[in-house]
PDB file of C-alpha atoms in Angstrom:
ATOM      1  CA  MET A 123     -29.166  -8.214   6.522  1.00 38.00           C
ATOM      2  CA  ASP A 124     -26.673  -7.432   8.982  1.00 43.00           C
ATOM      3  CA  LEU A 125     -23.847  -7.961   6.917  1.00 41.00           C
ATOM      4  CA  MET A 126     -21.710  -4.909   7.159  1.00 41.00           C
ATOM      5  CA  LYS A 127     -21.516  -5.800  10.989  1.00 41.00           C
ATOM      6  CA  GLN A 128     -20.260  -9.016  10.224  1.00 38.00           C
ATOM      7  CA  ILE A 129     -17.349  -7.313   8.436  1.00 36.00           C
ATOM      8  CA  ASN A 130     -17.127  -4.818  10.889  1.00 38.00           C
ATOM      9  CA  LEU A 131     -17.371  -1.902   8.660  1.00 36.00           C
ATOM     10  CA  LEU A 132     -20.072  -0.027  11.078  1.00 33.00           C
ATOM     11  CA  ASP A 133     -17.684   1.024  13.790  1.00 36.00           C
ATOM     12  CA  THR A 134     -17.245   4.631  13.702  1.00 32.00           C
ATOM     13  CA  GLU A 135     -14.738   5.235  16.353  1.00 32.00           C
ATOM     14  CA  SER A 136     -11.462   4.961  14.073  1.00 33.00           C
ATOM     15  CA  VAL A 137     -12.316   7.958  11.824  1.00 31.00           C
ATOM     16  CA  SER A 138      -8.759   8.805  10.537  1.00 33.00           C
ATOM     17  CA  PRO A 139      -7.600  12.261  10.789  1.00 33.00           C
ATOM     18  CA  SER A 140      -6.410  14.394   8.095  1.00 37.00           C
ATOM     19  CA  SER A 141      -2.931  14.935   7.223  1.00 38.00           C
ATOM     20  CA  THR A 142      -3.169  18.840   7.094  1.00 38.00           C
ATOM     21  CA  ASN A 143       0.214  20.159   8.377  1.00 42.00           C
ATOM     22  CA  GLY A 144       0.506  22.178   5.096  1.00 46.00           C
ATOM     23  CA  SER A 145       4.228  21.130   4.515  1.00 52.00           C
ATOM     24  CA  PRO A 146       5.147  19.473   1.408  1.00 52.00           C
ATOM     25  CA  LEU A 147       5.231  15.733   1.522  1.00 58.00           C
ATOM     26  CA  ALA A 148       8.055  13.295   0.199  1.00 65.00           C
ATOM     27  CA  HIS A 149       5.601  11.083  -1.814  1.00 81.00           C
ATOM     28  CA  ARG A 150       2.478   9.691  -1.319  1.00 88.00           C
ATOM     29  CA  TYR A 151       0.560   6.814  -3.776  1.00 92.00           C
ATOM     30  CA  GLY A 152      -2.589   7.545  -5.267  1.00 94.00           C
ATOM     31  CA  PHE A 153      -5.369   5.714  -7.629  1.00 95.00           C
ATOM     32  CA  LYS A 154      -7.478   7.167 -10.246  1.00 94.00           C
ATOM     33  CA  CYS A 155     -11.420   6.332 -10.105  1.00 95.00           C
ATOM     34  CA  LYS A 156     -12.323   7.505 -13.562  1.00 92.00           C
ATOM     35  CA  HIS A 157     -11.198  11.171 -13.585  1.00 91.00           C
ATOM     36  CA  LEU A 158     -11.135  11.543  -9.717  1.00 94.00           C
ATOM     37  CA  GLY A 159      -7.514  11.207  -8.528  1.00 94.00           C
ATOM     38  CA  LEU A 160      -7.973   9.757  -4.809  1.00 95.00           C
ATOM     39  CA  VAL A 161      -4.604   9.870  -2.437  1.00 94.00           C
ATOM     40  CA  LEU A 162      -4.192   6.981   0.084  1.00 90.00           C
ATOM     41  CA  GLU A 163      -3.459   7.836   3.478  1.00 84.00           C
ATOM     42  CA  GLU A 164       0.743   7.625   4.745  1.00 76.00           C
ATOM     43  CA  SER A 165       0.128   5.677   7.322  1.00 72.00           C
ATOM     44  CA  CYS A 166      -2.427   2.932   5.599  1.00 74.00           C
ATOM     45  CA  GLY A 167      -1.632  -0.295   5.143  1.00 73.00           C
ATOM     46  CA  GLN A 168      -1.982  -0.637   1.364  1.00 86.00           C
ATOM     47  CA  GLU A 169      -1.231  -4.287  -0.851  1.00 92.00           C
ATOM     48  CA  VAL A 170      -2.275  -4.897  -4.596  1.00 95.00           C
ATOM     49  CA  PHE A 171      -3.462  -8.191  -5.586  1.00 96.00           C
ATOM     50  CA  LYS A 172      -4.796  -9.512  -9.111  1.00 95.00           C
ATOM     51  CA  ASP A 173      -7.295 -11.464 -10.039  1.00 92.00           C
ATOM     52  CA  ILE A 174      -8.602 -12.335  -6.452  1.00 95.00           C
ATOM     53  CA  GLN A 175     -11.560 -14.734  -5.800  1.00 96.00           C
ATOM     54  CA  ILE A 176     -14.005 -13.086  -4.747  1.00 98.00           C
ATOM     55  CA  CYS A 177     -17.686 -14.657  -2.850  1.00 98.00           C
ATOM     56  CA  PRO A 178     -20.147 -12.506  -4.248  1.00 97.00           C
ATOM     57  CA  ILE A 179     -22.852 -11.944  -1.335  1.00 95.00           C
ATOM     58  CA  PRO A 180     -26.777 -12.301  -2.900  1.00 94.00           C
ATOM     59  CA  LEU A 181     -29.381  -9.298  -2.568  1.00 93.00           C
ATOM     60  CA  THR A 182     -26.307  -6.537  -2.172  1.00 95.00           C
ATOM     61  CA  ASN A 183     -25.663  -3.780  -4.307  1.00 94.00           C
ATOM     62  CA  ASN A 184     -23.514  -4.264  -7.267  1.00 94.00           C
ATOM     63  CA  TRP A 185     -21.056  -2.031  -6.149  1.00 96.00           C
ATOM     64  CA  PHE A 186     -20.522  -4.602  -3.167  1.00 96.00           C
ATOM     65  CA  GLU A 187     -18.830  -6.869  -4.934  1.00 97.00           C
ATOM     66  CA  GLY A 188     -18.548  -9.462  -2.106  1.00 97.00           C
ATOM     67  CA  VAL A 189     -15.882 -10.708   0.288  1.00 97.00           C
ATOM     68  CA  PHE A 190     -12.260 -12.246  -0.649  1.00 95.00           C
ATOM     69  CA  ASN A 191     -10.264 -14.236   1.879  1.00 96.00           C
ATOM     70  CA  LEU A 192      -6.994 -12.473   2.990  1.00 93.00           C
ATOM     71  CA  ARG A 193      -4.834 -14.801   4.895  1.00 90.00           C
ATOM     72  CA  GLY A 194      -7.879 -15.737   6.726  1.00 93.00           C
ATOM     73  CA  SER A 195      -9.793 -12.494   7.148  1.00 93.00           C
ATOM     74  CA  LEU A 196     -12.711 -11.522   5.239  1.00 96.00           C
ATOM     75  CA  ILE A 197     -11.748  -8.136   3.347  1.00 96.00           C
ATOM     76  CA  PRO A 198     -15.124  -6.523   1.844  1.00 96.00           C
ATOM     77  CA  VAL A 199     -14.545  -5.469  -2.006  1.00 97.00           C
ATOM     78  CA  PHE A 200     -16.049  -2.358  -3.505  1.00 97.00           C
ATOM     79  CA  ASP A 201     -16.242  -0.984  -7.037  1.00 97.00           C
ATOM     80  CA  LEU A 202     -15.983   2.482  -6.295  1.00 97.00           C
ATOM     81  CA  LYS A 203     -16.204   3.845  -9.492  1.00 97.00           C
ATOM     82  CA  LEU A 204     -19.467   2.153  -9.946  1.00 96.00           C
ATOM     83  CA  LEU A 205     -20.570   3.462  -6.705  1.00 96.00           C
ATOM     84  CA  LEU A 206     -19.539   7.177  -7.700  1.00 96.00           C
ATOM     85  CA  PHE A 207     -19.934   7.442 -11.472  1.00 95.00           C
ATOM     86  CA  ASP A 208     -22.334   4.323 -11.991  1.00 95.00           C
ATOM     87  CA  GLU A 209     -19.685   2.900 -14.807  1.00 96.00           C
ATOM     88  CA  LYS A 210     -18.037  -0.594 -13.767  1.00 97.00           C
ATOM     89  CA  THR A 211     -14.442  -0.723 -13.177  1.00 96.00           C
ATOM     90  CA  LEU A 212     -13.106  -3.316 -15.612  1.00 95.00           C
ATOM     91  CA  GLY A 213      -9.701  -3.606 -14.213  1.00 95.00           C
ATOM     92  CA  LYS A 214      -8.629  -6.809 -12.254  1.00 96.00           C
ATOM     93  CA  LEU A 215      -6.096  -5.245 -10.036  1.00 97.00           C
ATOM     94  CA  PHE A 216      -7.844  -4.724  -6.212  1.00 97.00           C
ATOM     95  CA  ILE A 217      -5.635  -2.208  -3.663  1.00 96.00           C
ATOM     96  CA  VAL A 218      -6.275  -3.252  -0.416  1.00 95.00           C
ATOM     97  CA  ILE A 219      -6.091  -0.407   2.131  1.00 92.00           C
ATOM     98  CA  ASP A 220      -6.029  -0.140   6.011  1.00 86.00           C
ATOM     99  CA  SER A 221      -5.300  -2.546   8.618  1.00 81.00           C
ATOM    100  CA  GLY A 222      -7.473  -4.634  11.236  1.00 83.00           C
ATOM    101  CA  LYS A 223     -11.300  -4.235  11.136  1.00 85.00           C
ATOM    102  CA  ASP A 224     -11.083  -1.387   8.444  1.00 88.00           C
ATOM    103  CA  THR A 225      -9.218  -3.205   5.921  1.00 92.00           C
ATOM    104  CA  ILE A 226     -10.998  -2.825   2.514  1.00 94.00           C
ATOM    105  CA  ALA A 227     -10.348  -3.902  -1.014  1.00 96.00           C
ATOM    106  CA  LEU A 228     -11.162  -1.934  -3.824  1.00 97.00           C
ATOM    107  CA  ARG A 229     -11.178  -2.816  -7.704  1.00 97.00           C
ATOM    108  CA  LEU A 230      -8.669  -0.807  -9.713  1.00 97.00           C
ATOM    109  CA  ASP A 231      -8.344  -0.283 -13.619  1.00 96.00           C
ATOM    110  CA  TYR A 232      -4.520   0.531 -13.141  1.00 94.00           C
ATOM    111  CA  TYR A 233      -1.906   0.419 -10.773  1.00 94.00           C
ATOM    112  CA  PRO A 234      -1.844   3.037  -8.145  1.00 94.00           C
ATOM    113  CA  GLU A 235       0.611   5.875  -8.840  1.00 93.00           C
ATOM    114  CA  LEU A 236       3.696   6.927  -6.633  1.00 90.00           C
ATOM    115  CA  LEU A 237       3.245  10.814  -5.995  1.00 91.00           C
ATOM    116  CA  THR A 238       6.570  12.454  -5.718  1.00 86.00           C
ATOM    117  CA  GLU A 239       6.596  15.843  -4.114  1.00 83.00           C
ATOM    118  CA  ILE A 240       2.706  16.134  -3.576  1.00 88.00           C
ATOM    119  CA  PHE A 241       1.811  19.310  -1.544  1.00 89.00           C
ATOM    120  CA  PRO A 242      -1.658  20.142   0.219  1.00 90.00           C
ATOM    121  CA  SER A 243      -3.500  22.862  -1.448  1.00 88.00           C
ATOM    122  CA  ASP A 244      -5.544  25.718  -0.338  1.00 84.00           C
ATOM    123  CA  CYS A 245      -8.123  25.061  -3.079  1.00 83.00           C
ATOM    124  CA  GLU A 246     -11.741  24.440  -2.230  1.00 80.00           C
ATOM    125  CA  ILE A 247     -13.443  21.371  -3.104  1.00 77.00           C
ATOM    126  CA  GLY A 248     -16.191  23.512  -5.010  1.00 75.00           C
ATOM    127  CA  LYS A 249     -13.691  25.248  -6.831  1.00 75.00           C
ATOM    128  CA  LEU A 250     -11.607  22.538  -8.462  1.00 74.00           C
ATOM    129  CA  GLU A 251     -11.288  23.436 -12.057  1.00 71.00           C
ATOM    130  CA  ASN A 252     -12.217  20.520 -14.400  1.00 72.00           C
ATOM    131  CA  ILE A 253     -12.590  17.955 -11.572  1.00 78.00           C
ATOM    132  CA  ALA A 254     -16.663  16.858 -11.170  1.00 84.00           C
ATOM    133  CA  VAL A 255     -16.422  15.676  -7.556  1.00 90.00           C
ATOM    134  CA  PRO A 256     -19.576  13.670  -7.089  1.00 92.00           C
ATOM    135  CA  HIS A 257     -21.788  14.404  -4.379  1.00 90.00           C
ATOM    136  CA  SER A 258     -21.891  11.320  -2.489  1.00 91.00           C
ATOM    137  CA  ILE A 259     -17.688  11.736  -1.682  1.00 93.00           C
ATOM    138  CA  GLU A 260     -18.048  15.287  -1.625  1.00 91.00           C
ATOM    139  CA  ASN A 261     -18.723  15.355   2.289  1.00 91.00           C
ATOM    140  CA  TYR A 262     -15.754  13.135   2.759  1.00 93.00           C
ATOM    141  CA  ILE A 263     -13.112  14.944   1.205  1.00 93.00           C
ATOM    142  CA  LEU A 264     -10.202  15.439   4.167  1.00 92.00           C
ATOM    143  CA  GLN A 265      -7.654  17.173   1.932  1.00 92.00           C
ATOM    144  CA  ILE A 266      -6.880  18.544  -1.445  1.00 93.00           C
ATOM    145  CA  PHE A 267      -3.197  17.933  -2.763  1.00 93.00           C
ATOM    146  CA  GLN A 268      -1.636  19.194  -5.723  1.00 90.00           C
ATOM    147  CA  HIS A 269       0.877  16.799  -7.377  1.00 89.00           C
ATOM    148  CA  GLN A 270       2.257  18.848 -10.653  1.00 87.00           C
ATOM    149  CA  SER A 271      -0.925  20.182 -12.262  1.00 85.00           C
ATOM    150  CA  ASP A 272      -3.384  17.673 -11.158  1.00 89.00           C
ATOM    151  CA  TYR A 273      -5.493  17.630  -7.983  1.00 91.00           C
ATOM    152  CA  TRP A 274      -5.521  14.606  -5.717  1.00 94.00           C
ATOM    153  CA  LEU A 275      -8.251  14.187  -3.103  1.00 94.00           C
ATOM    154  CA  GLU A 276      -7.813  12.196   0.150  1.00 94.00           C
ATOM    155  CA  PHE A 277     -11.197  10.980   1.461  1.00 93.00           C
ATOM    156  CA  ASP A 278     -12.261   9.468   4.956  1.00 92.00           C
ATOM    157  CA  LYS A 279     -12.754   5.828   3.340  1.00 91.00           C
ATOM    158  CA  HIS A 280     -13.810   4.537   6.864  1.00 89.00           C
ATOM    159  CA  SER A 281     -16.863   7.140   7.131  1.00 92.00           C
ATOM    160  CA  PHE A 282     -17.471   7.214   3.680  1.00 94.00           C
ATOM    161  CA  PHE A 283     -17.951   3.430   3.344  1.00 91.00           C
ATOM    162  CA  THR A 284     -19.515   3.052   6.524  1.00 90.00           C
ATOM    163  CA  SER A 285     -22.377   5.663   5.328  1.00 91.00           C
ATOM    164  CA  HIS A 286     -22.931   3.566   2.447  1.00 89.00           C
ATOM    165  CA  SER A 287     -22.725   0.544   4.091  1.00 85.00           C
ATOM    166  CA  LYS A 288     -26.448   1.438   4.917  1.00 84.00           C
ATOM    167  CA  ASN A 289     -27.364   1.240   1.325  1.00 83.00           C
ATOM    168  CA  ILE A 290     -25.616  -2.109   0.705  1.00 86.00           C
ATOM    169  CA  ASN A 291     -28.782  -4.268   0.632  1.00 83.00           C
ATOM    170  CA  ARG A 292     -29.902  -3.964  -2.894  1.00 74.00           C
ATOM    171  CA  ALA A 293     -33.702  -3.641  -1.814  1.00 64.00           C
ATOM    172  CA  SER A 294     -32.976  -0.192  -0.264  1.00 54.00           C
TER     173      SER A 294
ATOM    174  CA  MET B1193      31.063   1.413  -1.587  1.00 63.00           C
ATOM    175  CA  THR B1194      30.334  -2.127  -1.431  1.00 87.00           C
ATOM    176  CA  ILE B1195      28.097  -3.591   1.226  1.00 94.00           C
ATOM    177  CA  LYS B1196      29.637  -4.841   4.241  1.00 96.00           C
ATOM    178  CA  GLN B1197      26.371  -4.613   6.598  1.00 97.00           C
ATOM    179  CA  VAL B1198      22.773  -6.318   5.771  1.00 98.00           C
ATOM    180  CA  LEU B1199      19.682  -5.989   7.704  1.00 98.00           C
ATOM    181  CA  VAL B1200      17.384  -8.806   7.467  1.00 98.00           C
ATOM    182  CA  VAL B1201      13.777  -8.159   8.503  1.00 98.00           C
ATOM    183  CA  ASP B1202      12.018 -11.304   8.782  1.00 98.00           C
ATOM    184  CA  ASP B1203       9.071 -12.251  11.382  1.00 97.00           C
ATOM    185  CA  ALA B1204       9.871 -16.148  10.504  1.00 97.00           C
ATOM    186  CA  PRO B1205      12.949 -17.375  12.560  1.00 97.00           C
ATOM    187  CA  VAL B1206      14.107 -20.174  10.098  1.00 97.00           C
ATOM    188  CA  GLU B1207      14.076 -17.292   7.085  1.00 96.00           C
ATOM    189  CA  ARG B1208      15.846 -14.970   9.408  1.00 97.00           C
ATOM    190  CA  GLU B1209      18.601 -17.691  10.294  1.00 97.00           C
ATOM    191  CA  ASN B1210      18.763 -19.074   6.917  1.00 97.00           C
ATOM    192  CA  ILE B1211      19.419 -15.052   5.199  1.00 98.00           C
ATOM    193  CA  THR B1212      21.549 -14.608   8.282  1.00 98.00           C
ATOM    194  CA  SER B1213      23.406 -17.852   7.617  1.00 98.00           C
ATOM    195  CA  ILE B1214      24.212 -17.354   3.938  1.00 98.00           C
ATOM    196  CA  LEU B1215      25.382 -13.692   4.495  1.00 98.00           C
ATOM    197  CA  LEU B1216      27.825 -14.612   7.439  1.00 98.00           C
ATOM    198  CA  GLN B1217      29.244 -17.420   5.637  1.00 97.00           C
ATOM    199  CA  ALA B1218      29.703 -15.112   2.810  1.00 97.00           C
ATOM    200  CA  GLY B1219      31.512 -12.381   5.038  1.00 97.00           C
ATOM    201  CA  TYR B1220      28.943  -9.787   5.534  1.00 97.00           C
ATOM    202  CA  LYS B1221      27.930  -8.408   8.848  1.00 98.00           C
ATOM    203  CA  VAL B1222      24.366  -8.929   9.741  1.00 98.00           C
ATOM    204  CA  GLU B1223      21.522  -7.627  12.130  1.00 98.00           C
ATOM    205  CA  THR B1224      18.136  -9.001  12.365  1.00 98.00           C
ATOM    206  CA  ALA B1225      14.601  -7.855  13.071  1.00 97.00           C
ATOM    207  CA  THR B1226      11.461  -9.342  13.720  1.00 96.00           C
ATOM    208  CA  SER B1227       9.199  -7.084  12.236  1.00 96.00           C
ATOM    209  CA  GLY B1228       8.708  -3.737   9.994  1.00 96.00           C
ATOM    210  CA  GLU B1229       8.707  -1.519  13.341  1.00 96.00           C
ATOM    211  CA  GLU B1230      11.577  -3.500  15.059  1.00 97.00           C
ATOM    212  CA  GLY B1231      13.253  -2.775  11.501  1.00 97.00           C
ATOM    213  CA  LEU B1232      12.922   1.055  11.650  1.00 97.00           C
ATOM    214  CA  ASN B1233      13.947   1.057  14.928  1.00 97.00           C
ATOM    215  CA  LYS B1234      17.218  -0.427  13.892  1.00 97.00           C
ATOM    216  CA  LEU B1235      17.945   2.426  11.687  1.00 97.00           C
ATOM    217  CA  LYS B1236      17.910   4.938  14.120  1.00 96.00           C
ATOM    218  CA  THR B1237      21.153   3.273  15.426  1.00 95.00           C
ATOM    219  CA  SER B1238      22.487   1.792  12.626  1.00 94.00           C
ATOM    220  CA  THR B1239      22.956   2.034   8.757  1.00 96.00           C
ATOM    221  CA  PRO B1240      23.375  -1.205   6.718  1.00 98.00           C
ATOM    222  CA  ASP B1241      24.326  -0.871   3.356  1.00 97.00           C
ATOM    223  CA  LEU B1242      21.436  -3.440   2.183  1.00 98.00           C
ATOM    224  CA  ILE B1243      17.960  -4.491   3.902  1.00 98.00           C
ATOM    225  CA  PHE B1244      16.347  -7.600   3.182  1.00 98.00           C
ATOM    226  CA  MET B1245      12.570  -7.242   3.957  1.00 98.00           C
ATOM    227  CA  ASP B1246       9.739  -9.791   4.645  1.00 97.00           C
ATOM    228  CA  ILE B1247       6.505  -8.741   3.058  1.00 95.00           C
ATOM    229  CA  VAL B1248       4.051 -10.356   5.190  1.00 93.00           C
ATOM    230  CA  MET B1249       4.438  -9.654   9.012  1.00 93.00           C
ATOM    231  CA  PRO B1250       2.147  -8.786  12.062  1.00 90.00           C
ATOM    232  CA  GLY B1251       2.209  -5.419  12.456  1.00 86.00           C
ATOM    233  CA  MET B1252       3.820  -3.135   9.969  1.00 90.00           C
ATOM    234  CA  ASP B1253       4.436  -5.331   6.769  1.00 91.00           C
ATOM    235  CA  GLY B1254       7.232  -4.873   4.385  1.00 95.00           C
ATOM    236  CA  PHE B1255       5.631  -2.680   2.013  1.00 93.00           C
ATOM    237  CA  HIS B1256       4.911  -0.401   4.506  1.00 91.00           C
ATOM    238  CA  ALA B1257       8.412  -0.493   6.516  1.00 95.00           C
ATOM    239  CA  CYS B1258       9.928  -0.180   2.692  1.00 95.00           C
ATOM    240  CA  ARG B1259       7.669   3.268   2.306  1.00 91.00           C
ATOM    241  CA  GLU B1260       8.909   4.637   5.751  1.00 91.00           C
ATOM    242  CA  ILE B1261      12.429   3.921   4.616  1.00 95.00           C
ATOM    243  CA  THR B1262      12.317   5.372   1.231  1.00 91.00           C
ATOM    244  CA  ASN B1263      10.353   8.396   2.285  1.00 87.00           C
ATOM    245  CA  ASN B1264      12.828   8.993   5.077  1.00 90.00           C
ATOM    246  CA  GLU B1265      15.936  11.418   4.060  1.00 90.00           C
ATOM    247  CA  GLN B1266      18.309   9.521   6.312  1.00 93.00           C
ATOM    248  CA  THR B1267      17.381   6.399   5.030  1.00 95.00           C
ATOM    249  CA  LYS B1268      16.237   6.942   1.226  1.00 93.00           C
ATOM    250  CA  ASP B1269      19.074   5.641  -0.180  1.00 94.00           C
ATOM    251  CA  ILE B1270      19.390   2.393   1.628  1.00 97.00           C
ATOM    252  CA  PRO B1271      18.346  -0.470  -0.721  1.00 97.00           C
ATOM    253  CA  VAL B1272      15.757  -2.795   0.160  1.00 98.00           C
ATOM    254  CA  VAL B1273      15.303  -5.896  -1.032  1.00 98.00           C
ATOM    255  CA  PHE B1274      11.766  -7.587  -0.632  1.00 98.00           C
ATOM    256  CA  VAL B1275      11.919 -11.771   0.102  1.00 97.00           C
ATOM    257  CA  SER B1276       8.697 -13.290   0.557  1.00 95.00           C
ATOM    258  CA  SER B1277       6.276 -16.006  -0.474  1.00 93.00           C
ATOM    259  CA  LYS B1278       4.502 -13.000  -2.485  1.00 91.00           C
ATOM    260  CA  GLY B1279       6.332 -13.579  -5.773  1.00 88.00           C
ATOM    261  CA  GLU B1280       3.793 -12.705  -8.619  1.00 92.00           C
ATOM    262  CA  GLU B1281       4.320 -10.247 -10.994  1.00 93.00           C
ATOM    263  CA  VAL B1282       1.946  -7.579  -9.084  1.00 95.00           C
ATOM    264  CA  ASP B1283       3.858  -7.955  -6.091  1.00 95.00           C
ATOM    265  CA  LYS B1284       7.201  -7.497  -7.712  1.00 94.00           C
ATOM    266  CA  VAL B1285       5.528  -4.053  -9.469  1.00 94.00           C
ATOM    267  CA  TRP B1286       4.137  -2.843  -6.207  1.00 93.00           C
ATOM    268  CA  GLY B1287       7.303  -3.879  -4.148  1.00 94.00           C
ATOM    269  CA  GLN B1288       9.031  -1.445  -7.096  1.00 93.00           C
ATOM    270  CA  LEU B1289       6.451   1.450  -6.380  1.00 91.00           C
ATOM    271  CA  GLN B1290       7.456   1.035  -3.112  1.00 90.00           C
ATOM    272  CA  GLY B1291      11.015   1.989  -3.846  1.00 92.00           C
ATOM    273  CA  ALA B1292      12.448  -1.555  -3.585  1.00 95.00           C
ATOM    274  CA  LYS B1293      15.536  -2.438  -5.635  1.00 95.00           C
ATOM    275  CA  GLY B1294      14.992  -5.982  -6.018  1.00 96.00           C
ATOM    276  CA  HIS B1295      12.830  -8.863  -5.050  1.00 97.00           C
ATOM    277  CA  ILE B1296      13.514 -12.584  -4.344  1.00 97.00           C
ATOM    278  CA  ALA B1297      10.426 -14.822  -4.135  1.00 95.00           C
ATOM    279  CA  LYS B1298      10.569 -17.671  -1.247  1.00 95.00           C
ATOM    280  CA  PRO B1299      11.722 -20.244  -1.304  1.00 94.00           C
ATOM    281  CA  TYR B1300      15.325 -18.889  -2.790  1.00 96.00           C
ATOM    282  CA  SER B1301      18.093 -20.385  -3.087  1.00 96.00           C
ATOM    283  CA  GLN B1302      22.178 -19.092  -1.721  1.00 97.00           C
ATOM    284  CA  GLU B1303      23.073 -17.965  -5.216  1.00 97.00           C
ATOM    285  CA  GLU B1304      20.209 -15.511  -5.362  1.00 97.00           C
ATOM    286  CA  ILE B1305      20.634 -13.847  -1.920  1.00 97.00           C
ATOM    287  CA  LEU B1306      24.240 -13.678  -2.955  1.00 97.00           C
ATOM    288  CA  GLY B1307      23.858 -12.497  -6.242  1.00 97.00           C
ATOM    289  CA  ILE B1308      21.346  -9.838  -5.563  1.00 97.00           C
ATOM    290  CA  VAL B1309      24.078  -8.576  -2.852  1.00 97.00           C
ATOM    291  CA  LYS B1310      26.499  -8.724  -5.415  1.00 96.00           C
ATOM    292  CA  GLU B1311      24.150  -6.651  -7.804  1.00 95.00           C
ATOM    293  CA  ILE B1312      23.403  -4.083  -6.123  1.00 95.00           C
ATOM    294  CA  GLY B1313      27.030  -3.458  -4.848  1.00 93.00           C
ATOM    295  CA  ASN B1314      27.891  -3.107  -8.197  1.00 92.00           C
ATOM    296  CA  GLN B1315      25.315  -0.698  -8.832  1.00 88.00           C
ATOM    297  CA  MET B1316      26.514   1.537  -5.845  1.00 84.00           C
ATOM    298  CA  ILE B1317      30.256   1.476  -7.027  1.00 83.00           C
ATOM    299  CA  THR B1318      28.836   2.658 -10.530  1.00 81.00           C
ATOM    300  CA  MET B1319      26.941   5.275  -8.911  1.00 76.00           C
ATOM    301  CA  ASN B1320      29.545   6.479  -6.648  1.00 69.00           C
TER     302      ASN B1320
END
């Protein structure tokens, strides 16, 4: 099945660069995926929906929930918690991130958080205390941020989901 | 400080003209922009006391524009009110998280537009 080509996730030309200028940022938005805090890129489009109608795609892995119609564009919907932690996200909120052909939606348990005064951290991914980062996302971490006493990770969504799209077929 | 000048950002000409007309008749000065990007450009040369912002626009949407405004030291104190067909609770909560001071769902009435201008004006007086 060439599904991911249809939803334009396989194009790898537009990998987003990390914002690693080292200066404190006024604020960013992030969401929790189980214990993992994931921060959103400053410039990417972000919109939140509740109870969207998802069209499931047969014979795909359960972490790929299907597609939904966002103002005429078909957007792939993923359950990131299921993909990373094998645990279903029970919330009914969805965040739509990025724009154009890179747009994806992620199911969330809670609203994204406003992270004021977030700072880039020098901490290395393997040395994060009390945070077990799943191997499947480890190589896609662009930057680690610190907000109060918590660490938040910015990951390369495009490369991550492009890579996982190769296993989207349930048989693979 | 009271509200004298308002920036209206909406890609739909009818909506822009409608809000502009309501505000002009009530004695406010009005500037308009047709997209989030144009709205941000206007803020480089003028400082409105209030911004009415549509959400769904081509290019930079209203949420993104509001984030840029509230994240910028020069513009963070300008109140943004969303005026949008996206009027569900989730849109209002997300709008608040972007730093918006209000949310009016389309279709709106003249009273709603002028009411929120007055309300935010009163808040600004209280804060000062």
